[in-house]
Amino acid sequence: YAPWCPACQQIEATWESFAKESERLGITVGKVDVTQEPGLSGRFFVTTLPTIYHANDGVFRRYRGSRTLEDLQGYILERKWEAVEPVAGWKSPSSLMMHGMAGLFHFSGWIRQIHNYLTGTLGVHVWVSYAIFILATLLIGLLLGL
């Protein structure tokens, strides 16, 4: 979820109720703010918000059903998740490829922090910051090419 997302805000009360029922259902319920954890966003290949995953014994399934409390509980109690195709092995959050994707998301966050430092703290003009990153990209490419 993301705090600015209207759909996430709409499901929040239902999700909190579902979390309170988690012990009775024999599950653990959590939520991750993708603005604070961009690596997880990349690892789980989150393209829409909110995104709900069911994980059991290292097998991940994306929940695409209704987002009412009754339907969420039914998904667990009636074991409807067994009929859902697991996330493909190469797209699984535990795969090597998704570890790499998480690293790219962390790297992009690091670049954003540098840009914010240059423009906010040092007062460098935005276009100068862009020019620095363009120059750095060209130099790194040149060094790797050599």
Short mmCIF file of N, CA and C in Angstrom, two decimals:
data_model
loop_
_atom_site.label_atom_id
_atom_site.label_comp_id
_atom_site.label_asym_id
_atom_site.label_seq_id
_atom_site.Cartn_x
_atom_site.Cartn_y
_atom_site.Cartn_z
N TYR A 1 0.83 -1.17 0.00
CA TYR A 1 0.00 0.00 0.00
C TYR A 1 0.88 1.24 0.00
N ALA A 2 0.24 2.36 -0.25
CA ALA A 2 0.92 3.64 -0.13
C ALA A 2 -0.04 4.59 0.58
N PRO A 3 0.45 5.45 1.45
CA PRO A 3 -0.43 6.33 2.22
C PRO A 3 -1.24 7.30 1.35
N TRP A 4 -0.75 7.64 0.18
CA TRP A 4 -1.44 8.59 -0.70
C TRP A 4 -2.47 7.91 -1.60
N CYS A 5 -2.53 6.59 -1.62
CA CYS A 5 -3.38 5.83 -2.54
C CYS A 5 -4.84 5.78 -2.05
N PRO A 6 -5.79 6.31 -2.83
CA PRO A 6 -7.20 6.29 -2.41
C PRO A 6 -7.76 4.87 -2.23
N ALA A 7 -7.39 3.95 -3.11
CA ALA A 7 -7.88 2.57 -2.99
C ALA A 7 -7.32 1.92 -1.72
N CYS A 8 -6.08 2.24 -1.37
CA CYS A 8 -5.48 1.71 -0.14
C CYS A 8 -6.19 2.26 1.09
N GLN A 9 -6.53 3.53 1.05
CA GLN A 9 -7.23 4.15 2.17
C GLN A 9 -8.63 3.54 2.32
N GLN A 10 -9.23 3.19 1.19
CA GLN A 10 -10.57 2.61 1.22
C GLN A 10 -10.59 1.22 1.85
N ILE A 11 -9.57 0.43 1.64
CA ILE A 11 -9.52 -0.94 2.17
C ILE A 11 -8.90 -1.00 3.56
N GLU A 12 -8.36 0.09 4.06
CA GLU A 12 -7.61 0.08 5.31
C GLU A 12 -8.40 -0.47 6.49
N ALA A 13 -9.65 -0.04 6.68
CA ALA A 13 -10.44 -0.52 7.82
C ALA A 13 -10.71 -2.02 7.69
N THR A 14 -11.00 -2.48 6.50
CA THR A 14 -11.23 -3.92 6.27
C THR A 14 -9.96 -4.70 6.56
N TRP A 15 -8.83 -4.16 6.12
CA TRP A 15 -7.56 -4.86 6.32
C TRP A 15 -7.22 -4.95 7.81
N GLU A 16 -7.50 -3.89 8.54
CA GLU A 16 -7.25 -3.90 10.00
C GLU A 16 -8.13 -4.94 10.68
N SER A 17 -9.39 -5.04 10.27
CA SER A 17 -10.28 -6.06 10.82
C SER A 17 -9.78 -7.46 10.48
N PHE A 18 -9.32 -7.64 9.26
CA PHE A 18 -8.77 -8.93 8.83
C PHE A 18 -7.54 -9.28 9.67
N ALA A 19 -6.71 -8.29 9.95
CA ALA A 19 -5.51 -8.51 10.77
C ALA A 19 -5.89 -8.93 12.18
N LYS A 20 -6.96 -8.35 12.72
CA LYS A 20 -7.41 -8.72 14.07
C LYS A 20 -7.90 -10.16 14.12
N GLU A 21 -8.39 -10.68 13.01
CA GLU A 21 -8.88 -12.05 12.93
C GLU A 21 -7.77 -13.04 12.59
N SER A 22 -6.56 -12.55 12.37
CA SER A 22 -5.48 -13.40 11.86
C SER A 22 -5.14 -14.57 12.79
N GLU A 23 -5.15 -14.35 14.08
CA GLU A 23 -4.81 -15.45 15.00
C GLU A 23 -5.85 -16.56 14.90
N ARG A 24 -7.12 -16.18 14.84
CA ARG A 24 -8.19 -17.17 14.71
C ARG A 24 -8.08 -17.95 13.40
N LEU A 25 -7.62 -17.25 12.35
CA LEU A 25 -7.48 -17.88 11.03
C LEU A 25 -6.18 -18.67 10.89
N GLY A 26 -5.28 -18.51 11.85
CA GLY A 26 -4.01 -19.22 11.81
C GLY A 26 -3.03 -18.66 10.78
N ILE A 27 -3.10 -17.35 10.58
CA ILE A 27 -2.23 -16.69 9.59
C ILE A 27 -1.59 -15.46 10.21
N THR A 28 -0.66 -14.90 9.48
CA THR A 28 -0.06 -13.62 9.86
C THR A 28 -0.43 -12.63 8.77
N VAL A 29 -0.91 -11.48 9.17
CA VAL A 29 -1.32 -10.44 8.22
C VAL A 29 -0.43 -9.23 8.43
N GLY A 30 0.02 -8.67 7.35
CA GLY A 30 0.86 -7.48 7.43
C GLY A 30 0.60 -6.55 6.27
N LYS A 31 1.23 -5.39 6.35
CA LYS A 31 1.16 -4.46 5.23
C LYS A 31 2.50 -3.75 5.12
N VAL A 32 2.83 -3.38 3.90
CA VAL A 32 4.11 -2.74 3.62
C VAL A 32 3.84 -1.45 2.86
N ASP A 33 4.41 -0.37 3.34
CA ASP A 33 4.33 0.92 2.66
C ASP A 33 5.41 0.95 1.58
N VAL A 34 4.98 0.90 0.32
CA VAL A 34 5.95 0.84 -0.78
C VAL A 34 6.77 2.12 -0.92
N THR A 35 6.30 3.21 -0.33
CA THR A 35 7.10 4.43 -0.37
C THR A 35 8.28 4.35 0.59
N GLN A 36 8.16 3.51 1.62
CA GLN A 36 9.23 3.32 2.58
C GLN A 36 10.10 2.10 2.26
N GLU A 37 9.55 1.16 1.51
CA GLU A 37 10.25 -0.08 1.17
C GLU A 37 10.23 -0.32 -0.34
N PRO A 38 10.93 0.51 -1.11
CA PRO A 38 10.89 0.35 -2.57
C PRO A 38 11.47 -0.97 -3.04
N GLY A 39 12.39 -1.55 -2.29
CA GLY A 39 12.97 -2.83 -2.67
C GLY A 39 11.92 -3.94 -2.68
N LEU A 40 11.03 -3.94 -1.70
CA LEU A 40 9.97 -4.94 -1.67
C LEU A 40 8.99 -4.72 -2.81
N SER A 41 8.77 -3.47 -3.15
CA SER A 41 7.91 -3.16 -4.28
C SER A 41 8.47 -3.78 -5.56
N GLY A 42 9.78 -3.71 -5.73
CA GLY A 42 10.42 -4.31 -6.89
C GLY A 42 10.44 -5.82 -6.81
N ARG A 43 10.70 -6.34 -5.64
CA ARG A 43 10.79 -7.80 -5.47
C ARG A 43 9.45 -8.47 -5.73
N PHE A 44 8.36 -7.84 -5.32
CA PHE A 44 7.03 -8.41 -5.53
C PHE A 44 6.39 -7.91 -6.83
N PHE A 45 7.12 -7.12 -7.60
CA PHE A 45 6.67 -6.61 -8.89
C PHE A 45 5.29 -5.94 -8.75
N VAL A 46 5.20 -5.03 -7.79
CA VAL A 46 3.95 -4.33 -7.52
C VAL A 46 3.74 -3.27 -8.60
N THR A 47 2.65 -3.43 -9.36
CA THR A 47 2.33 -2.47 -10.42
C THR A 47 1.01 -1.75 -10.15
N THR A 48 0.21 -2.26 -9.23
CA THR A 48 -1.04 -1.60 -8.84
C THR A 48 -1.14 -1.61 -7.32
N LEU A 49 -1.85 -0.65 -6.80
CA LEU A 49 -2.04 -0.56 -5.36
C LEU A 49 -3.53 -0.60 -5.04
N PRO A 50 -3.91 -1.20 -3.95
CA PRO A 50 -3.11 -2.11 -3.13
C PRO A 50 -2.95 -3.47 -3.80
N THR A 51 -1.88 -4.14 -3.52
CA THR A 51 -1.61 -5.48 -4.02
C THR A 51 -1.57 -6.41 -2.83
N ILE A 52 -2.30 -7.52 -2.93
CA ILE A 52 -2.38 -8.48 -1.82
C ILE A 52 -1.77 -9.80 -2.28
N TYR A 53 -0.86 -10.31 -1.47
CA TYR A 53 -0.24 -11.61 -1.72
C TYR A 53 -0.56 -12.57 -0.59
N HIS A 54 -0.71 -13.83 -0.95
CA HIS A 54 -0.84 -14.91 0.02
C HIS A 54 0.43 -15.74 -0.11
N ALA A 55 1.12 -15.92 0.98
CA ALA A 55 2.35 -16.72 0.97
C ALA A 55 2.18 -17.89 1.94
N ASN A 56 2.51 -19.08 1.45
CA ASN A 56 2.41 -20.27 2.28
C ASN A 56 3.53 -21.22 1.89
N ASP A 57 4.40 -21.53 2.84
CA ASP A 57 5.53 -22.44 2.60
C ASP A 57 6.39 -22.00 1.42
N GLY A 58 6.64 -20.72 1.31
CA GLY A 58 7.50 -20.20 0.25
C GLY A 58 6.85 -20.09 -1.11
N VAL A 59 5.55 -20.39 -1.20
CA VAL A 59 4.81 -20.28 -2.46
C VAL A 59 3.95 -19.02 -2.38
N PHE A 60 4.07 -18.17 -3.40
CA PHE A 60 3.37 -16.89 -3.41
C PHE A 60 2.23 -16.92 -4.42
N ARG A 61 1.08 -16.41 -3.98
CA ARG A 61 -0.08 -16.29 -4.86
C ARG A 61 -0.63 -14.87 -4.71
N ARG A 62 -0.97 -14.28 -5.84
CA ARG A 62 -1.55 -12.94 -5.79
C ARG A 62 -3.06 -13.06 -5.64
N TYR A 63 -3.59 -12.38 -4.62
CA TYR A 63 -5.03 -12.37 -4.37
C TYR A 63 -5.68 -11.34 -5.26
N ARG A 64 -6.67 -11.76 -6.04
CA ARG A 64 -7.36 -10.85 -6.96
C ARG A 64 -8.86 -10.82 -6.71
N GLY A 65 -9.31 -11.34 -5.59
CA GLY A 65 -10.74 -11.41 -5.30
C GLY A 65 -11.29 -10.13 -4.71
N SER A 66 -12.52 -10.22 -4.28
CA SER A 66 -13.20 -9.09 -3.65
C SER A 66 -12.48 -8.72 -2.36
N ARG A 67 -12.55 -7.49 -2.00
CA ARG A 67 -11.80 -7.02 -0.84
C ARG A 67 -12.69 -6.73 0.36
N THR A 68 -13.71 -7.56 0.52
CA THR A 68 -14.54 -7.46 1.72
C THR A 68 -13.94 -8.38 2.78
N LEU A 69 -14.26 -8.13 4.01
CA LEU A 69 -13.75 -8.94 5.11
C LEU A 69 -14.18 -10.40 4.95
N GLU A 70 -15.43 -10.61 4.56
CA GLU A 70 -15.96 -11.97 4.40
C GLU A 70 -15.19 -12.72 3.31
N ASP A 71 -14.92 -12.06 2.20
CA ASP A 71 -14.21 -12.72 1.10
C ASP A 71 -12.75 -13.01 1.46
N LEU A 72 -12.11 -12.10 2.16
CA LEU A 72 -10.74 -12.34 2.60
C LEU A 72 -10.67 -13.52 3.56
N GLN A 73 -11.61 -13.57 4.50
CA GLN A 73 -11.66 -14.69 5.44
C GLN A 73 -11.98 -15.99 4.72
N GLY A 74 -12.92 -15.95 3.78
CA GLY A 74 -13.30 -17.13 3.02
C GLY A 74 -12.13 -17.67 2.20
N TYR A 75 -11.31 -16.79 1.69
CA TYR A 75 -10.13 -17.18 0.91
C TYR A 75 -9.22 -18.09 1.73
N ILE A 76 -9.13 -17.79 3.03
CA ILE A 76 -8.28 -18.58 3.93
C ILE A 76 -9.04 -19.80 4.46
N LEU A 77 -10.21 -19.57 5.03
CA LEU A 77 -10.95 -20.66 5.68
C LEU A 77 -11.36 -21.75 4.71
N GLU A 78 -11.78 -21.36 3.51
CA GLU A 78 -12.23 -22.33 2.51
C GLU A 78 -11.08 -22.80 1.61
N ARG A 79 -9.87 -22.35 1.94
CA ARG A 79 -8.66 -22.73 1.20
C ARG A 79 -8.78 -22.45 -0.30
N LYS A 80 -9.42 -21.32 -0.63
CA LYS A 80 -9.58 -20.94 -2.03
C LYS A 80 -8.23 -20.65 -2.68
N TRP A 81 -7.24 -20.34 -1.86
CA TRP A 81 -5.92 -20.04 -2.39
C TRP A 81 -5.30 -21.24 -3.11
N GLU A 82 -5.75 -22.44 -2.78
CA GLU A 82 -5.21 -23.63 -3.44
C GLU A 82 -5.57 -23.68 -4.92
N ALA A 83 -6.65 -23.02 -5.30
CA ALA A 83 -7.09 -23.00 -6.71
C ALA A 83 -6.41 -21.89 -7.51
N VAL A 84 -5.66 -21.05 -6.83
CA VAL A 84 -4.99 -19.92 -7.49
C VAL A 84 -3.60 -20.36 -7.94
N GLU A 85 -3.28 -20.06 -9.19
CA GLU A 85 -1.97 -20.40 -9.74
C GLU A 85 -0.88 -19.62 -9.00
N PRO A 86 0.16 -20.31 -8.51
CA PRO A 86 1.25 -19.60 -7.84
C PRO A 86 1.99 -18.67 -8.81
N VAL A 87 2.65 -17.68 -8.26
CA VAL A 87 3.47 -16.79 -9.06
C VAL A 87 4.56 -17.64 -9.73
N ALA A 88 4.80 -17.39 -11.01
CA ALA A 88 5.81 -18.15 -11.75
C ALA A 88 7.16 -18.09 -11.03
N GLY A 89 7.93 -19.16 -11.15
CA GLY A 89 9.20 -19.27 -10.45
C GLY A 89 10.14 -18.11 -10.68
N TRP A 90 10.26 -17.64 -11.92
CA TRP A 90 11.17 -16.54 -12.21
C TRP A 90 10.66 -15.21 -11.68
N LYS A 91 9.33 -15.09 -11.46
CA LYS A 91 8.76 -13.86 -10.91
C LYS A 91 8.52 -13.96 -9.41
N SER A 92 8.84 -15.09 -8.82
CA SER A 92 8.63 -15.27 -7.39
C SER A 92 9.51 -14.29 -6.61
N PRO A 93 8.98 -13.68 -5.56
CA PRO A 93 9.78 -12.74 -4.77
C PRO A 93 11.07 -13.34 -4.21
N SER A 94 11.14 -14.67 -4.13
CA SER A 94 12.35 -15.29 -3.60
C SER A 94 13.34 -15.66 -4.71
N SER A 95 13.01 -15.36 -5.98
CA SER A 95 13.90 -15.73 -7.08
C SER A 95 15.07 -14.75 -7.20
N LEU A 96 16.12 -15.21 -7.86
CA LEU A 96 17.31 -14.39 -8.07
C LEU A 96 16.97 -13.13 -8.88
N MET A 97 16.11 -13.29 -9.89
CA MET A 97 15.74 -12.14 -10.71
C MET A 97 15.05 -11.04 -9.89
N MET A 98 14.16 -11.45 -9.00
CA MET A 98 13.44 -10.45 -8.19
C MET A 98 14.34 -9.85 -7.11
N HIS A 99 15.37 -10.59 -6.68
CA HIS A 99 16.37 -10.00 -5.79
C HIS A 99 17.08 -8.87 -6.53
N GLY A 100 17.41 -9.13 -7.80
CA GLY A 100 18.05 -8.10 -8.62
C GLY A 100 17.14 -6.90 -8.84
N MET A 101 15.86 -7.16 -9.05
CA MET A 101 14.89 -6.08 -9.24
C MET A 101 14.81 -5.22 -7.98
N ALA A 102 14.83 -5.88 -6.81
CA ALA A 102 14.81 -5.14 -5.55
C ALA A 102 16.05 -4.25 -5.44
N GLY A 103 17.20 -4.78 -5.88
CA GLY A 103 18.42 -3.98 -5.86
C GLY A 103 18.33 -2.76 -6.75
N LEU A 104 17.70 -2.91 -7.91
CA LEU A 104 17.52 -1.75 -8.81
C LEU A 104 16.61 -0.70 -8.17
N PHE A 105 15.57 -1.13 -7.48
CA PHE A 105 14.69 -0.18 -6.81
C PHE A 105 15.43 0.55 -5.69
N HIS A 106 16.28 -0.18 -4.95
CA HIS A 106 17.09 0.48 -3.91
C HIS A 106 18.05 1.49 -4.54
N PHE A 107 18.66 1.09 -5.65
CA PHE A 107 19.58 1.97 -6.35
C PHE A 107 18.88 3.25 -6.83
N SER A 108 17.66 3.11 -7.36
CA SER A 108 16.93 4.29 -7.81
C SER A 108 16.58 5.21 -6.63
N GLY A 109 16.27 4.60 -5.48
CA GLY A 109 16.01 5.41 -4.29
C GLY A 109 17.26 6.16 -3.84
N TRP A 110 18.41 5.51 -3.96
CA TRP A 110 19.68 6.14 -3.61
C TRP A 110 19.96 7.31 -4.55
N ILE A 111 19.70 7.13 -5.83
CA ILE A 111 19.88 8.23 -6.80
C ILE A 111 18.96 9.40 -6.47
N ARG A 112 17.71 9.09 -6.10
CA ARG A 112 16.76 10.14 -5.74
C ARG A 112 17.25 10.92 -4.51
N GLN A 113 17.83 10.21 -3.53
CA GLN A 113 18.35 10.87 -2.34
C GLN A 113 19.50 11.81 -2.70
N ILE A 114 20.37 11.36 -3.59
CA ILE A 114 21.48 12.23 -4.02
C ILE A 114 20.94 13.45 -4.73
N HIS A 115 19.98 13.26 -5.61
CA HIS A 115 19.36 14.39 -6.33
C HIS A 115 18.74 15.37 -5.34
N ASN A 116 17.99 14.85 -4.36
CA ASN A 116 17.37 15.73 -3.35
C ASN A 116 18.42 16.46 -2.53
N TYR A 117 19.54 15.81 -2.23
CA TYR A 117 20.62 16.45 -1.49
C TYR A 117 21.22 17.58 -2.33
N LEU A 118 21.47 17.28 -3.59
CA LEU A 118 22.06 18.32 -4.46
C LEU A 118 21.14 19.52 -4.61
N THR A 119 19.87 19.27 -4.85
CA THR A 119 18.94 20.38 -5.10
C THR A 119 18.42 21.02 -3.82
N GLY A 120 18.14 20.23 -2.80
CA GLY A 120 17.57 20.77 -1.57
C GLY A 120 18.59 21.33 -0.61
N THR A 121 19.60 20.56 -0.30
CA THR A 121 20.59 20.96 0.70
C THR A 121 21.64 21.90 0.12
N LEU A 122 22.20 21.54 -1.03
CA LEU A 122 23.25 22.35 -1.63
C LEU A 122 22.73 23.48 -2.51
N GLY A 123 21.46 23.43 -2.85
CA GLY A 123 20.86 24.50 -3.66
C GLY A 123 21.24 24.47 -5.14
N VAL A 124 21.69 23.31 -5.61
CA VAL A 124 22.05 23.18 -7.02
C VAL A 124 20.76 23.18 -7.84
N HIS A 125 20.78 23.86 -8.98
CA HIS A 125 19.60 23.90 -9.85
C HIS A 125 19.30 22.48 -10.34
N VAL A 126 18.01 22.20 -10.54
CA VAL A 126 17.57 20.87 -10.95
C VAL A 126 18.28 20.41 -12.23
N TRP A 127 18.40 21.30 -13.21
CA TRP A 127 19.01 20.92 -14.48
C TRP A 127 20.51 20.63 -14.33
N VAL A 128 21.15 21.28 -13.38
CA VAL A 128 22.56 20.99 -13.12
C VAL A 128 22.69 19.60 -12.52
N SER A 129 21.76 19.25 -11.62
CA SER A 129 21.75 17.91 -11.04
C SER A 129 21.56 16.86 -12.14
N TYR A 130 20.62 17.12 -13.05
CA TYR A 130 20.41 16.20 -14.17
C TYR A 130 21.68 16.06 -15.01
N ALA A 131 22.34 17.18 -15.25
CA ALA A 131 23.58 17.16 -16.05
C ALA A 131 24.65 16.33 -15.36
N ILE A 132 24.74 16.43 -14.03
CA ILE A 132 25.71 15.64 -13.27
C ILE A 132 25.43 14.15 -13.45
N PHE A 133 24.16 13.77 -13.36
CA PHE A 133 23.80 12.36 -13.52
C PHE A 133 24.03 11.87 -14.95
N ILE A 134 23.76 12.72 -15.92
CA ILE A 134 24.02 12.35 -17.32
C ILE A 134 25.52 12.14 -17.52
N LEU A 135 26.31 13.06 -17.02
CA LEU A 135 27.76 12.95 -17.16
C LEU A 135 28.28 11.69 -16.45
N ALA A 136 27.78 11.43 -15.25
CA ALA A 136 28.18 10.24 -14.50
C ALA A 136 27.81 8.98 -15.25
N THR A 137 26.62 8.95 -15.84
CA THR A 137 26.19 7.79 -16.62
C THR A 137 27.10 7.56 -17.82
N LEU A 138 27.44 8.63 -18.52
CA LEU A 138 28.33 8.52 -19.68
C LEU A 138 29.72 8.04 -19.28
N LEU A 139 30.24 8.59 -18.18
CA LEU A 139 31.57 8.19 -17.73
C LEU A 139 31.60 6.73 -17.26
N ILE A 140 30.60 6.31 -16.55
CA ILE A 140 30.52 4.92 -16.10
C ILE A 140 30.41 3.99 -17.32
N GLY A 141 29.60 4.37 -18.29
CA GLY A 141 29.48 3.57 -19.52
C GLY A 141 30.80 3.49 -20.26
N LEU A 142 31.51 4.62 -20.31
CA LEU A 142 32.81 4.64 -20.98
C LEU A 142 33.81 3.74 -20.27
N LEU A 143 33.85 3.82 -18.93
CA LEU A 143 34.76 2.97 -18.15
C LEU A 143 34.41 1.49 -18.30
N LEU A 144 33.14 1.16 -18.27
CA LEU A 144 32.75 -0.23 -18.45
C LEU A 144 33.05 -0.72 -19.86
N GLY A 145 32.93 0.16 -20.82
CA GLY A 145 33.24 -0.21 -22.19
C GLY A 145 34.70 -0.45 -22.44
N LEU A 146 35.54 0.25 -21.69
CA LEU A 146 36.99 0.07 -21.84
C LEU A 146 37.40 -1.21 -21.16
#
